[in-house]
mmCIF file of C-alpha atoms in Angstrom:
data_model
loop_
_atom_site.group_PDB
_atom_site.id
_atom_site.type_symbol
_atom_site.label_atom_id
_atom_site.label_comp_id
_atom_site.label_asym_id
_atom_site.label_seq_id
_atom_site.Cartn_x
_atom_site.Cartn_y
_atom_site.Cartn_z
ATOM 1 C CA UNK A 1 0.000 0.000 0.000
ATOM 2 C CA UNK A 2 2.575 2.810 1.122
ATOM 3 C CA UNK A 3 4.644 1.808 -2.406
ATOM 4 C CA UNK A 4 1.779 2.265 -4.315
ATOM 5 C CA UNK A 5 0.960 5.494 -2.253
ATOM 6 C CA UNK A 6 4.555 6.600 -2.875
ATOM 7 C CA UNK A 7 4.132 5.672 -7.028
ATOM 8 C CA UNK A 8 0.981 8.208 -7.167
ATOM 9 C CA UNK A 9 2.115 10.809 -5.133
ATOM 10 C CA UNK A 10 5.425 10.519 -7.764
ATOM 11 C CA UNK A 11 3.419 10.260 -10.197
ATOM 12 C CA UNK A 12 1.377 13.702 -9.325
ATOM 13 C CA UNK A 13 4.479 15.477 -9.176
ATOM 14 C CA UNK A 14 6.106 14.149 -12.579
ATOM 15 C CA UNK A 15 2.517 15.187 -14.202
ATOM 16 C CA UNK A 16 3.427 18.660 -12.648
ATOM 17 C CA UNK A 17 6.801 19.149 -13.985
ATOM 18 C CA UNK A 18 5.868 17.730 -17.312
ATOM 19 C CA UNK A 19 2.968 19.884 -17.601
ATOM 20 C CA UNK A 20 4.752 22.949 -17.052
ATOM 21 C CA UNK A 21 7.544 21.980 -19.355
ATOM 22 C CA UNK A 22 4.501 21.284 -21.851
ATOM 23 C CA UNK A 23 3.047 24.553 -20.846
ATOM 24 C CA UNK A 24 6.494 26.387 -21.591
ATOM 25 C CA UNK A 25 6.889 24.649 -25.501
ATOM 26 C CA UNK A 26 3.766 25.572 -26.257
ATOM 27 C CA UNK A 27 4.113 29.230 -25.618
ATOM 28 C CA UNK A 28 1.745 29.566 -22.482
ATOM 29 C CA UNK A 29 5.353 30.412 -20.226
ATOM 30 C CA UNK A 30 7.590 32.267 -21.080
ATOM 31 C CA UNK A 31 10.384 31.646 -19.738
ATOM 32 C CA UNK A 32 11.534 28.567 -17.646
ATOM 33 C CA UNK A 33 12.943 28.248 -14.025
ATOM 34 C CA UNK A 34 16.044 26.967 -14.920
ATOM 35 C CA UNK A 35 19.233 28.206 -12.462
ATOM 36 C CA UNK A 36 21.637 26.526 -13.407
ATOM 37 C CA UNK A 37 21.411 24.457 -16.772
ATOM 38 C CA UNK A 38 20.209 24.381 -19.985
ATOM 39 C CA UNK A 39 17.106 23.831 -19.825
ATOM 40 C CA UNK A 40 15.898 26.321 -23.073
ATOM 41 C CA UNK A 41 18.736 25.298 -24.715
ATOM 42 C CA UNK A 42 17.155 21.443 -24.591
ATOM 43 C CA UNK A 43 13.320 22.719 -24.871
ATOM 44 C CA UNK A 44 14.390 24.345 -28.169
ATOM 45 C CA UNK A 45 16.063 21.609 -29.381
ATOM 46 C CA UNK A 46 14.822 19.551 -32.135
ATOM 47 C CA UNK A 47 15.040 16.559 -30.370
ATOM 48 C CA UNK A 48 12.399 18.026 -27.512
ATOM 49 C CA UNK A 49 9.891 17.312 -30.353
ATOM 50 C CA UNK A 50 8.539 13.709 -31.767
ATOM 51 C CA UNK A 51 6.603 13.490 -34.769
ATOM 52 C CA UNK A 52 6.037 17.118 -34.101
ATOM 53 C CA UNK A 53 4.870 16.721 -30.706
ATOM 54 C CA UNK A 54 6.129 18.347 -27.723
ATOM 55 C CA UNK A 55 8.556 15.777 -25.461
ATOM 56 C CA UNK A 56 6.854 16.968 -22.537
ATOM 57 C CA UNK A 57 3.511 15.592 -23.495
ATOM 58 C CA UNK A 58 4.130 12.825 -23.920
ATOM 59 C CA UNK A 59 5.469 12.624 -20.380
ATOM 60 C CA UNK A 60 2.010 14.602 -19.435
ATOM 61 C CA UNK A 61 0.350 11.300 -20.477
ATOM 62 C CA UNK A 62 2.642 8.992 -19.074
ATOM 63 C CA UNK A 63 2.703 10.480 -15.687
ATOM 64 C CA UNK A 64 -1.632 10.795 -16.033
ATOM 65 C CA UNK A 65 -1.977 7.509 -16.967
ATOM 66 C CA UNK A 66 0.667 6.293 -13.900
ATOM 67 C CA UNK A 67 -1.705 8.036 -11.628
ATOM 68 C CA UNK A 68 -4.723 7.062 -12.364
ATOM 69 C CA UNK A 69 -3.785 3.356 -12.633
ATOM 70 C CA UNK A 70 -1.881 3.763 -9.470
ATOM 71 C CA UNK A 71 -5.244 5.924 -7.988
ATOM 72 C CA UNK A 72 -6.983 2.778 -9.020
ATOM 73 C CA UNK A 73 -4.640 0.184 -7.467
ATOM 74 C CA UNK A 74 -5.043 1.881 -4.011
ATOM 75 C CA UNK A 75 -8.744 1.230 -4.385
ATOM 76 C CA UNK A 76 -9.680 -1.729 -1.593
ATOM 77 C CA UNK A 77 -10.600 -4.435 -4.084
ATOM 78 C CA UNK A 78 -7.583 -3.678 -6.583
ATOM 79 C CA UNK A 79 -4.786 -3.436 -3.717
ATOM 80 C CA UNK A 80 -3.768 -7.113 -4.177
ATOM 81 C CA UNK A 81 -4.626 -7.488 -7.786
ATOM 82 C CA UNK A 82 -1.152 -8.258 -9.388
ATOM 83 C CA UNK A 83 -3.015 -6.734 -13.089
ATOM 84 C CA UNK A 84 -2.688 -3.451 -11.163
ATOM 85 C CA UNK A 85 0.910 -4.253 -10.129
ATOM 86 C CA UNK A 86 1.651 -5.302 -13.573
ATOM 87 C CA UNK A 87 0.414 -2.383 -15.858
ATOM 88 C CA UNK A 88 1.998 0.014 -13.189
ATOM 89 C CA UNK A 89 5.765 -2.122 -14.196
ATOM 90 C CA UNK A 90 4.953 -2.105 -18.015
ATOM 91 C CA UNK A 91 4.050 1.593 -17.924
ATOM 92 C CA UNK A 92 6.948 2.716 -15.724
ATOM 93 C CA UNK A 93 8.957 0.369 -18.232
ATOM 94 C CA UNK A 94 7.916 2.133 -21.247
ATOM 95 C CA UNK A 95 8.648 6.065 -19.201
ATOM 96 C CA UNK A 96 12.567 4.775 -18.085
ATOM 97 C CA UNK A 97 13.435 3.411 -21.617
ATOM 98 C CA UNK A 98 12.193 6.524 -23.304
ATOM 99 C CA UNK A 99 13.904 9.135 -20.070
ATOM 100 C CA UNK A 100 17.099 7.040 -20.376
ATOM 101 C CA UNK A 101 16.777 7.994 -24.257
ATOM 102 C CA UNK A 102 16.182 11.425 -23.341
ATOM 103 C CA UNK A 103 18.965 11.574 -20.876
ATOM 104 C CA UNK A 104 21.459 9.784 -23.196
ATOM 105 C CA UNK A 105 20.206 12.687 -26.126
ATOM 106 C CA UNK A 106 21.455 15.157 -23.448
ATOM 107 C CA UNK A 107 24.339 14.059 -22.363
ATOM 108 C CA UNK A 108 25.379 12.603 -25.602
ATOM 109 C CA UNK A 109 24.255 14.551 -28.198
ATOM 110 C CA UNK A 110 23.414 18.350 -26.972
ATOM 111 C CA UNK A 111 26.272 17.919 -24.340
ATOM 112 C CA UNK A 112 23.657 19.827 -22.130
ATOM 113 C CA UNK A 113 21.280 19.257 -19.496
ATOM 114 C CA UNK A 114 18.215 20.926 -18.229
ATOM 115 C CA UNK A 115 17.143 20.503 -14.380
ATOM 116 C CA UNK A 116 13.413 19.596 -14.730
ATOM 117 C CA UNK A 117 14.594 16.766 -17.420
ATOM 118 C CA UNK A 118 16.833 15.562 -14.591
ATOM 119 C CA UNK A 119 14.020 16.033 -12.046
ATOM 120 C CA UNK A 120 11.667 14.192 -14.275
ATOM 121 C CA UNK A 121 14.163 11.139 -14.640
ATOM 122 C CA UNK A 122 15.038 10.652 -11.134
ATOM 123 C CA UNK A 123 11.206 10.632 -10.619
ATOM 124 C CA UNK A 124 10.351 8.013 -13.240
ATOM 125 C CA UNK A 125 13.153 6.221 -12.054
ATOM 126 C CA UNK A 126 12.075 5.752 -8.813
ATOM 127 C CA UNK A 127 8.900 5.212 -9.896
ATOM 128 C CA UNK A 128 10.035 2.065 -12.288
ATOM 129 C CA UNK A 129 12.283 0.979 -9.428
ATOM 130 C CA UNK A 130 9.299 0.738 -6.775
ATOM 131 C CA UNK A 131 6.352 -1.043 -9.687
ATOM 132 C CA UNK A 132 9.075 -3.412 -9.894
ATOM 133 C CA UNK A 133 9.442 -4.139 -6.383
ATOM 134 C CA UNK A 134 5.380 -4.261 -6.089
ATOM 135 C CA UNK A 135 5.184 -6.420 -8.855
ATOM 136 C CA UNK A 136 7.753 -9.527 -7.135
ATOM 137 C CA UNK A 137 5.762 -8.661 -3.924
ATOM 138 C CA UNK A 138 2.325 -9.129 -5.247
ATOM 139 C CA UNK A 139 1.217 -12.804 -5.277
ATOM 140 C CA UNK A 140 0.512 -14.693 -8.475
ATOM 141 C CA UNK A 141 -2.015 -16.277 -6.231
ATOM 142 C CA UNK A 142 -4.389 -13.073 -5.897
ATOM 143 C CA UNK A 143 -5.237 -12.830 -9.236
ATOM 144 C CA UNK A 144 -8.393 -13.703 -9.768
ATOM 145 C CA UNK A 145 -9.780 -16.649 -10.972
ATOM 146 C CA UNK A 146 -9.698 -17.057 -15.349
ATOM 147 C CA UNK B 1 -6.635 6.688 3.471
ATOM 148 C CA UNK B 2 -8.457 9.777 3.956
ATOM 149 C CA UNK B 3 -5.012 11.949 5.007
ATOM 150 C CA UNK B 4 -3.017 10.453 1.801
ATOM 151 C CA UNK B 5 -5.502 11.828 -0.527
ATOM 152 C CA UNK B 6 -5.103 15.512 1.726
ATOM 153 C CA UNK B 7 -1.347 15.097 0.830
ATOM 154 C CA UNK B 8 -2.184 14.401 -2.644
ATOM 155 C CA UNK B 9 -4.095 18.006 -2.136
ATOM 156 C CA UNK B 10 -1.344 19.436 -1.149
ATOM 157 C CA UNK B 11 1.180 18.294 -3.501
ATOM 158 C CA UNK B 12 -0.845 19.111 -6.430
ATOM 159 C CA UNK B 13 -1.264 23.039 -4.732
ATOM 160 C CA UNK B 14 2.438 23.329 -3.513
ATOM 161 C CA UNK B 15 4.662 22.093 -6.407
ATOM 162 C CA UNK B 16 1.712 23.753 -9.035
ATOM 163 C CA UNK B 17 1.747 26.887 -7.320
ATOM 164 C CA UNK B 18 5.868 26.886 -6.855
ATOM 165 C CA UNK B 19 5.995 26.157 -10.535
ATOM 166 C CA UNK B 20 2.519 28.707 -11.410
ATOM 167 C CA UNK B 21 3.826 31.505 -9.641
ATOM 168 C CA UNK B 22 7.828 31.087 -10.330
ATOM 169 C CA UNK B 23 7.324 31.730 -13.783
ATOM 170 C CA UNK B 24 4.736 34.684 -13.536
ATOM 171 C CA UNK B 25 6.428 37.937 -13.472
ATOM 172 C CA UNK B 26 8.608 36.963 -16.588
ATOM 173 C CA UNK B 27 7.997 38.369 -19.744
ATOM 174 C CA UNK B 28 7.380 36.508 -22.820
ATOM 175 C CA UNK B 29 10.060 36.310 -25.717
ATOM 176 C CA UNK B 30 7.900 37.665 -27.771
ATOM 177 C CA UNK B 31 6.760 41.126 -25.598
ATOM 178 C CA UNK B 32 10.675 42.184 -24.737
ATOM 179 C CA UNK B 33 11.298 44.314 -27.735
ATOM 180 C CA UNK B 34 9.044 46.342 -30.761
ATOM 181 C CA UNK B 35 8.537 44.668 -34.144
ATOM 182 C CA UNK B 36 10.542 46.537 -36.394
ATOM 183 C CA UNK B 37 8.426 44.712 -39.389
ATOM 184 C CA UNK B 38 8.551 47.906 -41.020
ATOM 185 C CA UNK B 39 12.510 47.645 -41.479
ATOM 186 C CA UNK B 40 12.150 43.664 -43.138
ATOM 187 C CA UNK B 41 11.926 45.779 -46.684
ATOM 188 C CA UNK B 42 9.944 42.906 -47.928
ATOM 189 C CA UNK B 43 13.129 40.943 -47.640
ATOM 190 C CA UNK B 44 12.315 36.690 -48.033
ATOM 191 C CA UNK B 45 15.973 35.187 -47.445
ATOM 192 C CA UNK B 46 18.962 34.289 -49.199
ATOM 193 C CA UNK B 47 18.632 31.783 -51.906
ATOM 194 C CA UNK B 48 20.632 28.701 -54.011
ATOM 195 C CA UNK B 49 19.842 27.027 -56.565
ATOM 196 C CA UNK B 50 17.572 27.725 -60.076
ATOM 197 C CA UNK B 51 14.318 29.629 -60.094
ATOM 198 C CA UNK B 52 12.877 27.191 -62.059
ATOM 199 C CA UNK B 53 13.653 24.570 -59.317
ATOM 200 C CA UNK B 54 10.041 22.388 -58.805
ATOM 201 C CA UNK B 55 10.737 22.365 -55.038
ATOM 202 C CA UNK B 56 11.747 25.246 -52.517
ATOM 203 C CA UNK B 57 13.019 24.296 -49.552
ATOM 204 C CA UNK B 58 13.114 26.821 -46.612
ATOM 205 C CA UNK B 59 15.156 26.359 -43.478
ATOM 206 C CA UNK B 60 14.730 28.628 -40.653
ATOM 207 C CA UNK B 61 18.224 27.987 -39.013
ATOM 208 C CA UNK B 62 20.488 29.811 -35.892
ATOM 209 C CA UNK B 63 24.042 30.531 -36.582
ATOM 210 C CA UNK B 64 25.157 29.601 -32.987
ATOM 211 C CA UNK B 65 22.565 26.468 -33.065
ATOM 212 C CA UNK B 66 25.578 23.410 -32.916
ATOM 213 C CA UNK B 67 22.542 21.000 -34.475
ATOM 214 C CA UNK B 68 22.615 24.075 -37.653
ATOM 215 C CA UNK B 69 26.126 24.043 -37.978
ATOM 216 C CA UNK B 70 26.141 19.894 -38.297
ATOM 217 C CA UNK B 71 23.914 20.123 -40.802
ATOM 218 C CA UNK B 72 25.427 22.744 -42.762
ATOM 219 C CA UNK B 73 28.872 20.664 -42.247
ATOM 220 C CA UNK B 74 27.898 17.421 -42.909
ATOM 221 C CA UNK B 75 24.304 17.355 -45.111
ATOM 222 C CA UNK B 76 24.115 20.367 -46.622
ATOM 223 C CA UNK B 77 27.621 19.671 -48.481
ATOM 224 C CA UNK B 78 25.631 16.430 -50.193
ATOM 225 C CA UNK B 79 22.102 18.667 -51.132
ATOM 226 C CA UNK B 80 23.949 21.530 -52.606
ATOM 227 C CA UNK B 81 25.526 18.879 -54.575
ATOM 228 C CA UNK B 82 22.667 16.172 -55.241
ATOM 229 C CA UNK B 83 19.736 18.301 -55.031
ATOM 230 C CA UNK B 84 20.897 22.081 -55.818
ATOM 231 C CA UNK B 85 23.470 22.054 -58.430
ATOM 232 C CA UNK B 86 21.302 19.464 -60.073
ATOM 233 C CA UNK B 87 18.407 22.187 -60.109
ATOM 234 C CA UNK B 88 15.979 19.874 -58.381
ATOM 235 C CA UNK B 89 15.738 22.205 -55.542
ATOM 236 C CA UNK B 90 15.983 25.936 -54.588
ATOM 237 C CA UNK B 91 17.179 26.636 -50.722
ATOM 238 C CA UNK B 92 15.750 29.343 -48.876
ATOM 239 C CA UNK B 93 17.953 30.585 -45.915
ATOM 240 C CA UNK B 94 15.503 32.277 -43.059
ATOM 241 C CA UNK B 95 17.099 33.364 -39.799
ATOM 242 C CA UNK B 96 15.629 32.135 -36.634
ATOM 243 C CA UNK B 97 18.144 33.352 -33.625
ATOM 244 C CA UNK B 98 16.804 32.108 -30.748
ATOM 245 C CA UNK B 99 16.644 34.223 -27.705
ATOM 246 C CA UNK B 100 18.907 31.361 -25.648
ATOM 247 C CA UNK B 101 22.069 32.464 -27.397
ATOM 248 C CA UNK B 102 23.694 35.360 -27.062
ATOM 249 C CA UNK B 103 25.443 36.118 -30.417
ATOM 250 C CA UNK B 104 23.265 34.497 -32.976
ATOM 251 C CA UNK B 105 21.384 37.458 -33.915
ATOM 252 C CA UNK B 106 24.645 39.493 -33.972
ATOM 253 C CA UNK B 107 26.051 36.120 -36.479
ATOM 254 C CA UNK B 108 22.867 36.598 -38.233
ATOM 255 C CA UNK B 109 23.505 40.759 -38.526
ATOM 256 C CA UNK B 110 27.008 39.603 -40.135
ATOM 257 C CA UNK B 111 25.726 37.169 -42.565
ATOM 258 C CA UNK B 112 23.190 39.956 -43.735
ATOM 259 C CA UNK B 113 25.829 42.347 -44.244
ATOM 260 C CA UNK B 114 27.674 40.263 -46.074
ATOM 261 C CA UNK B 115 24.764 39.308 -47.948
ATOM 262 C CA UNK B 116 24.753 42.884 -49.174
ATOM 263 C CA UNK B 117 28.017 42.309 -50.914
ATOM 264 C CA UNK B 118 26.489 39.360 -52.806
ATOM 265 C CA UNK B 119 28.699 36.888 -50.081
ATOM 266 C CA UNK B 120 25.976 35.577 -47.839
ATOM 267 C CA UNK B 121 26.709 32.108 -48.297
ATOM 268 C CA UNK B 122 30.167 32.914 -47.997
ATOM 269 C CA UNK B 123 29.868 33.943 -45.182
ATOM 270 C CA UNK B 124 27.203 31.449 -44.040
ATOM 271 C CA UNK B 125 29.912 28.698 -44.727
ATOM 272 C CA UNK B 126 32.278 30.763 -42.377
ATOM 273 C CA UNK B 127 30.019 31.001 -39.495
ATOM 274 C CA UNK B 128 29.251 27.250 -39.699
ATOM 275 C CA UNK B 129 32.494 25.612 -40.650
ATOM 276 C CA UNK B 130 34.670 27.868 -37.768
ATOM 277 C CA UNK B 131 31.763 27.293 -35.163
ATOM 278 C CA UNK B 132 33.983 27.128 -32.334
ATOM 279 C CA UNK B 133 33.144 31.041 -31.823
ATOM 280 C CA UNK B 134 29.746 29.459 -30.724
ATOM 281 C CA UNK B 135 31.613 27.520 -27.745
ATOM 282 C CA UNK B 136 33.165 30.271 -26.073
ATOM 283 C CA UNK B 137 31.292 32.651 -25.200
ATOM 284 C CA UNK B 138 33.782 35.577 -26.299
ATOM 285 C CA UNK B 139 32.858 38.722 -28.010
ATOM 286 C CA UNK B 140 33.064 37.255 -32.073
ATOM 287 C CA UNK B 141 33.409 40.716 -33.137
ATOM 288 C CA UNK B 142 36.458 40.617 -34.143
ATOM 289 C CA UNK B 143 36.301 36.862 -35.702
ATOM 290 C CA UNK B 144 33.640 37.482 -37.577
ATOM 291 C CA UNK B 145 35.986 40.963 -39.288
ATOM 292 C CA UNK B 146 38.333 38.129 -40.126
ATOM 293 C CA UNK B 147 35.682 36.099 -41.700
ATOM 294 C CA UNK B 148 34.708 39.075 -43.609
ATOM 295 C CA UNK B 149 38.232 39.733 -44.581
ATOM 296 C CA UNK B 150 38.723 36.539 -45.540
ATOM 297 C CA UNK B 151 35.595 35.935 -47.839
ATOM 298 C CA UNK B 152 36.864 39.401 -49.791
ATOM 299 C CA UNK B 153 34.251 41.569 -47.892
ATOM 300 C CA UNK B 154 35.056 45.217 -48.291
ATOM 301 C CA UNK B 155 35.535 45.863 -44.439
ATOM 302 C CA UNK B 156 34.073 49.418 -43.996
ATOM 303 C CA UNK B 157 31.039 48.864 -45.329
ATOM 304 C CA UNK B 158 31.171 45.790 -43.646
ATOM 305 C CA UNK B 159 31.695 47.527 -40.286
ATOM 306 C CA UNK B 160 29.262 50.451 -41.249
ATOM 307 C CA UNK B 161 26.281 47.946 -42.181
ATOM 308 C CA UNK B 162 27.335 45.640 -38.517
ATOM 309 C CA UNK B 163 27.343 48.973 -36.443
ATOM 310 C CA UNK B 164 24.541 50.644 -37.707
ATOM 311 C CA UNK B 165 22.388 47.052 -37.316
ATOM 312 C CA UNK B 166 21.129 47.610 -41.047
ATOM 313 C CA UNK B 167 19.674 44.707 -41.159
ATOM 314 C CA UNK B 168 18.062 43.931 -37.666
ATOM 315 C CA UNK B 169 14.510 44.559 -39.180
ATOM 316 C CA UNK B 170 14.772 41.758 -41.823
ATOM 317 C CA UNK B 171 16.482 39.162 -38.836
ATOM 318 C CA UNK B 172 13.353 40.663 -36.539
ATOM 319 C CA UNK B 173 10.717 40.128 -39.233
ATOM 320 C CA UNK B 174 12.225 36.736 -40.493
ATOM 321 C CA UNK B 175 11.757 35.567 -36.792
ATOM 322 C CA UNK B 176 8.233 36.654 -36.835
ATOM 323 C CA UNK B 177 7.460 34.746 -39.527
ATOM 324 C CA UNK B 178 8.940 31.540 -38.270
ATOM 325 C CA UNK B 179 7.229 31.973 -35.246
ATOM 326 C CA UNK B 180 3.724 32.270 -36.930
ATOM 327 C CA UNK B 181 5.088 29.376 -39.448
ATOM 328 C CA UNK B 182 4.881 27.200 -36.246
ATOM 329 C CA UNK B 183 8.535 27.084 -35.858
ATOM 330 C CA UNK B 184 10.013 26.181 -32.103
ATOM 331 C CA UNK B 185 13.296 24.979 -33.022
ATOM 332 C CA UNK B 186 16.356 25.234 -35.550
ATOM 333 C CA UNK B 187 17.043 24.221 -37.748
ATOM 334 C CA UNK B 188 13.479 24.103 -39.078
ATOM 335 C CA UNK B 189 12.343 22.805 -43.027
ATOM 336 C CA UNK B 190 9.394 23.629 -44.986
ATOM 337 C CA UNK B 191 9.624 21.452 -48.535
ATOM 338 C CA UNK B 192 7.023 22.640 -50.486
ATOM 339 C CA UNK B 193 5.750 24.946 -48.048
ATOM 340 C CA UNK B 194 4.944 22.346 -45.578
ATOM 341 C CA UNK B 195 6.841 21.289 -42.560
ATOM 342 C CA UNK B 196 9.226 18.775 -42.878
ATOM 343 C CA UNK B 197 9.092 16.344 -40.233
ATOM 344 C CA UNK B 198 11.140 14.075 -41.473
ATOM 345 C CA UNK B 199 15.312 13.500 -40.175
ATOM 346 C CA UNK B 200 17.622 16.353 -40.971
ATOM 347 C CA UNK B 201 19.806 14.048 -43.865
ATOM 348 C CA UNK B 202 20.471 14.404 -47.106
ATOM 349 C CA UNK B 203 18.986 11.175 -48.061
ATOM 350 C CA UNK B 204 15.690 12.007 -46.347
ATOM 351 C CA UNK B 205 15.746 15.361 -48.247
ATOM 352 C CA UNK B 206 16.645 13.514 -51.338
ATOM 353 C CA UNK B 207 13.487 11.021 -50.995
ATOM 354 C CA UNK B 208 11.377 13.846 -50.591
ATOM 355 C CA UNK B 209 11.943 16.320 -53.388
ATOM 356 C CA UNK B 210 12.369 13.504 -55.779
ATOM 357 C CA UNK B 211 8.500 11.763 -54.446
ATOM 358 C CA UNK B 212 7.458 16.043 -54.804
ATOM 359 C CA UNK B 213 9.383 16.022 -58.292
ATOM 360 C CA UNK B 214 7.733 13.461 -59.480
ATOM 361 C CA UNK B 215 4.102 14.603 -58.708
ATOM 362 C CA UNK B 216 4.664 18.215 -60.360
ATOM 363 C CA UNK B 217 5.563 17.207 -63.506
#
């Protein structure tokens, strides 16, 4: 229960910081909180856009769907439901392969790195690292019956 | 269970309202300085390649952008060859300095003066090729003279057109239009007057204008 607790209220925070990044590419900021860092430098990139769609919102609908799913698994008849535990570790899978893409585009091929990017990969990180955990803790045995 | 959904109340409010109010206060881009549209003299870029070209392609590019300066280093060698000399395709050159750097609109001011001596690509080529200017963060006032010396510029009016900004209009006004061409980042493509979403290579380019080619004729 308190992991799952811990993945939403992750979650909430990731949809925050991805929705202001969103917010910021799409004109509605304008200017980011950066300090130190690149973080324009990064947002103006080409590479902050896929198919011609902001980076960030695609992490707006990965952290939404996270939360609800995880909002869901804290509900009484869903807590030991390993279907829960297991679309939380596939989703969380799918958001640390594409940050650790994102990261390695930073590092690698800007050579520069903007904070909330960092702040949003520690964040899915933790939040891949704890499904995981809740998925070898939740018994095979509580799904129910096919 | 009551409390953690509280906390989930009060997560939401802090962090939005650190992030909400943190970036009020700032002004946009777009509201720091007047439009000088006036001064853009009806000015639409720098051009290669034959008017009779069946494709235009437009790229709204950043002189101290390191992703512009790999492509003019390393594709754009191929399309002038494959694409422009060939006169499948006529390139547009647009300016796009983005507020994040500090001396792109300058390198932009340079390339238009230069452009005024019939050397723009000249001195495009300079700006790109010797990009380490970008990485330091030094005054490139004084490179960009050498540049200018070196491409044959004559230097006063060089000087005369830099100092007096002659240009900053047409940079100004070739930003606007970017911006309400939907572009965000550099360097930017529009084949055929639509956006090119495609990757940044030659090849890609290539596949394009000859799939374009092939329906105009």
């Amino acid at each position: 229960m308190i992991r799952r607790q811990a993945i939403v209220v992750l979650a909430l925070v990731g949809l925050l910081v991805a929705t202001y990044l969103w917010l910021y590419k799409i004109g509605v900021l304008g200017e980011l909180q950066c300090g130190t860092g690149s973080c324009e430098y990064v947002q103006t990139s080409p590479y902050a856009d896929v198919f011609g769609v902001p980076v960030a919102f695609f992490g707006v609908l990965g952290y939404l769907t996270l939360f609800v799913v995880g909002l869901v698994g804290l509900q009484p008849r869903f807590v030991a439901d390993r279907r829960v535990a297991v679309s939380l570790a596939v989703l969380a899978t799918f958001g640390f392969v594409f940050t650790l893409y994102l990261t390695a585009i930073e590092l690698f091929v800007l050579h520069a790195i903007c904070r909330w990017c960092v702040g949003s990969a520690v964040i899915m990180t933790a939040i891949w690292g704890l499904t995981l955990m809740g998925l070898a803790r939740t018994p095979s045995a509580a799904a129910p019956p096919r | 269970m009551n409390r953690f959904y509280l906390l989930l109340v009060a997560v939401a409010l802090i962090v939005g309202g650190v992030l909400w109010f943190g970036s009020r206060g700032q002004p946009a881009p777009a509201s720091t300085a007047p439009i000088p549209i006036a001064a853009a003299d009806g000015f639409h870029g720098f051009t290669l390649g034959s008017d009779s070209a069946k494709v235009e392609v437009t790229e709204y590019s950043d002189f101290e952008c390191p992703f512009c300066a790999s492509f003019a280093t390393v594709q754009m060698p191929v399309i002038r060859q494959q694409l422009i000399a060939t006169g499948k395709v006529r390139w547009r050159y647009r300016d796009f300095p983005l507020p994040v750097h500090q001396y792109s609109r300058y390198a932009a001011l340079a390339a238009q003066c230069a452009g005024e001596q019939r050397k723009f690509w000249e001195m495009h080529d300079q700006l790109f090729s010797n990009h380490q200017w970008a990485q330091t963060g030094k005054n490139p006032a004084s490179l960009f003279r050498d540049f200018a010396r070196t491409i044959g510029l004559d230097i006063d009016k060089y000087d005369a057109c830099v100092d007096g900004q002659r240009y900053a209009g047409r940079i100004q006004a070739s930003v606007q239009e970017g911006e309400a061409l939907g572009v965000r980042g550099t360097p930017s493509f529009f084949v055929g007057g639509q956006l090119f979403q495609g990757r940044a290579t030659s090849d890609d380019f290539k596949a394009l204008v000859d799939s374009l080619s092939k329906t105009r004729k």
